[in-house]
Amino acid sequence: MNCGEFSCSPRSFLTKQEKVDMLKEYKEELDKESQAVSEVIKELQKNN
């Protein structure tokens, strides 16, 4: 999305700290997803 001279889109470049923060948040989400998958596997194995 571009609105002409002044862009309406998010910035193209992030600071190093912003990248670190985003990656930490992403890792937390992946960790939660991994935990959920592990719980489903345990539950499925318990039912067999």
mmCIF file with all atom_site columns, C-alpha atoms in Angstrom:
data_model
loop_
_atom_site.group_PDB
_atom_site.id
_atom_site.type_symbol
_atom_site.label_atom_id
_atom_site.label_alt_id
_atom_site.label_comp_id
_atom_site.label_asym_id
_atom_site.label_entity_id
_atom_site.label_seq_id
_atom_site.pdbx_PDB_ins_code
_atom_site.Cartn_x
_atom_site.Cartn_y
_atom_site.Cartn_z
_atom_site.occupancy
_atom_site.B_iso_or_equiv
_atom_site.pdbx_formal_charge
_atom_site.auth_seq_id
_atom_site.auth_comp_id
_atom_site.auth_asym_id
_atom_site.auth_atom_id
_atom_site.pdbx_PDB_model_num
ATOM 1  C CA . MET A 1 1  ? 0.000  0.000   0.000  1.00 0.00 ? 1  MET A CA 1
ATOM 2  C CA . ASN A 1 2  ? 1.483  3.315   -1.034 1.00 0.00 ? 2  ASN A CA 1
ATOM 3  C CA . CYS A 1 3  ? -0.118 6.740   -0.658 1.00 0.00 ? 3  CYS A CA 1
ATOM 4  C CA . GLY A 1 4  ? 2.246  8.797   -2.771 1.00 0.00 ? 4  GLY A CA 1
ATOM 5  C CA . GLU A 1 5  ? 5.090  10.910  -1.460 1.00 0.00 ? 5  GLU A CA 1
ATOM 6  C CA . PHE A 1 6  ? 4.446  9.860   2.127  1.00 0.00 ? 6  PHE A CA 1
ATOM 7  C CA . SER A 1 7  ? 4.037  6.135   2.487  1.00 0.00 ? 7  SER A CA 1
ATOM 8  C CA . CYS A 1 8  ? 0.998  4.721   4.293  1.00 0.00 ? 8  CYS A CA 1
ATOM 9  C CA . SER A 1 9  ? 2.671  1.325   4.611  1.00 0.00 ? 9  SER A CA 1
ATOM 10 C CA . PRO A 1 10 ? 4.761  0.172   7.563  1.00 0.00 ? 10 PRO A CA 1
ATOM 11 C CA . ARG A 1 11 ? 8.377  1.277   7.575  1.00 0.00 ? 11 ARG A CA 1
ATOM 12 C CA . SER A 1 12 ? 10.679 -0.642  5.274  1.00 0.00 ? 12 SER A CA 1
ATOM 13 C CA . PHE A 1 13 ? 13.565 -0.701  7.729  1.00 0.00 ? 13 PHE A CA 1
ATOM 14 C CA . LEU A 1 14 ? 13.515 -1.738  11.357 1.00 0.00 ? 14 LEU A CA 1
ATOM 15 C CA . THR A 1 15 ? 16.069 -1.001  14.031 1.00 0.00 ? 15 THR A CA 1
ATOM 16 C CA . LYS A 1 16 ? 18.164 -3.852  15.360 1.00 0.00 ? 16 LYS A CA 1
ATOM 17 C CA . GLN A 1 17 ? 16.236 -3.765  18.651 1.00 0.00 ? 17 GLN A CA 1
ATOM 18 C CA . GLU A 1 18 ? 12.891 -3.894  16.827 1.00 0.00 ? 18 GLU A CA 1
ATOM 19 C CA . LYS A 1 19 ? 14.070 -6.975  14.932 1.00 0.00 ? 19 LYS A CA 1
ATOM 20 C CA . VAL A 1 20 ? 15.205 -8.611  18.179 1.00 0.00 ? 20 VAL A CA 1
ATOM 21 C CA . ASP A 1 21 ? 11.867 -7.846  19.835 1.00 0.00 ? 21 ASP A CA 1
ATOM 22 C CA . MET A 1 22 ? 9.891  -9.196  16.882 1.00 0.00 ? 22 MET A CA 1
ATOM 23 C CA . LEU A 1 23 ? 11.957 -12.387 16.790 1.00 0.00 ? 23 LEU A CA 1
ATOM 24 C CA . LYS A 1 24 ? 11.492 -12.905 20.531 1.00 0.00 ? 24 LYS A CA 1
ATOM 25 C CA . GLU A 1 25 ? 7.723  -12.550 20.137 1.00 0.00 ? 25 GLU A CA 1
ATOM 26 C CA . TYR A 1 26 ? 7.784  -14.954 17.190 1.00 0.00 ? 26 TYR A CA 1
ATOM 27 C CA . LYS A 1 27 ? 9.791  -17.493 19.220 1.00 0.00 ? 27 LYS A CA 1
ATOM 28 C CA . GLU A 1 28 ? 7.307  -17.246 22.094 1.00 0.00 ? 28 GLU A CA 1
ATOM 29 C CA . GLU A 1 29 ? 4.456  -18.010 19.686 1.00 0.00 ? 29 GLU A CA 1
ATOM 30 C CA . LEU A 1 30 ? 6.378  -20.959 18.246 1.00 0.00 ? 30 LEU A CA 1
ATOM 31 C CA . ASP A 1 31 ? 7.072  -22.263 21.761 1.00 0.00 ? 31 ASP A CA 1
ATOM 32 C CA . LYS A 1 32 ? 3.360  -22.061 22.594 1.00 0.00 ? 32 LYS A CA 1
ATOM 33 C CA . GLU A 1 33 ? 2.470  -23.849 19.363 1.00 0.00 ? 33 GLU A CA 1
ATOM 34 C CA . SER A 1 34 ? 5.028  -26.563 20.084 1.00 0.00 ? 34 SER A CA 1
ATOM 35 C CA . GLN A 1 35 ? 3.607  -27.057 23.577 1.00 0.00 ? 35 GLN A CA 1
ATOM 36 C CA . ALA A 1 36 ? 0.094  -27.347 22.171 1.00 0.00 ? 36 ALA A CA 1
ATOM 37 C CA . VAL A 1 37 ? 1.229  -29.954 19.643 1.00 0.00 ? 37 VAL A CA 1
ATOM 38 C CA . SER A 1 38 ? 2.938  -31.926 22.410 1.00 0.00 ? 38 SER A CA 1
ATOM 39 C CA . GLU A 1 39 ? -0.253 -31.870 24.469 1.00 0.00 ? 39 GLU A CA 1
ATOM 40 C CA . VAL A 1 40 ? -2.316 -33.146 21.537 1.00 0.00 ? 40 VAL A CA 1
ATOM 41 C CA . ILE A 1 41 ? 0.174  -35.947 20.902 1.00 0.00 ? 41 ILE A CA 1
ATOM 42 C CA . LYS A 1 42 ? 0.055  -37.001 24.566 1.00 0.00 ? 42 LYS A CA 1
ATOM 43 C CA . GLU A 1 43 ? -3.741 -36.952 24.540 1.00 0.00 ? 43 GLU A CA 1
ATOM 44 C CA . LEU A 1 44 ? -3.925 -39.030 21.369 1.00 0.00 ? 44 LEU A CA 1
ATOM 45 C CA . GLN A 1 45 ? -1.443 -41.566 22.707 1.00 0.00 ? 45 GLN A CA 1
ATOM 46 C CA . LYS A 1 46 ? -3.373 -41.826 25.960 1.00 0.00 ? 46 LYS A CA 1
ATOM 47 C CA . ASN A 1 47 ? -6.545 -42.746 24.079 1.00 0.00 ? 47 ASN A CA 1
ATOM 48 C CA . ASN A 1 48 ? -4.910 -45.697 22.301 1.00 0.00 ? 48 ASN A CA 1
#
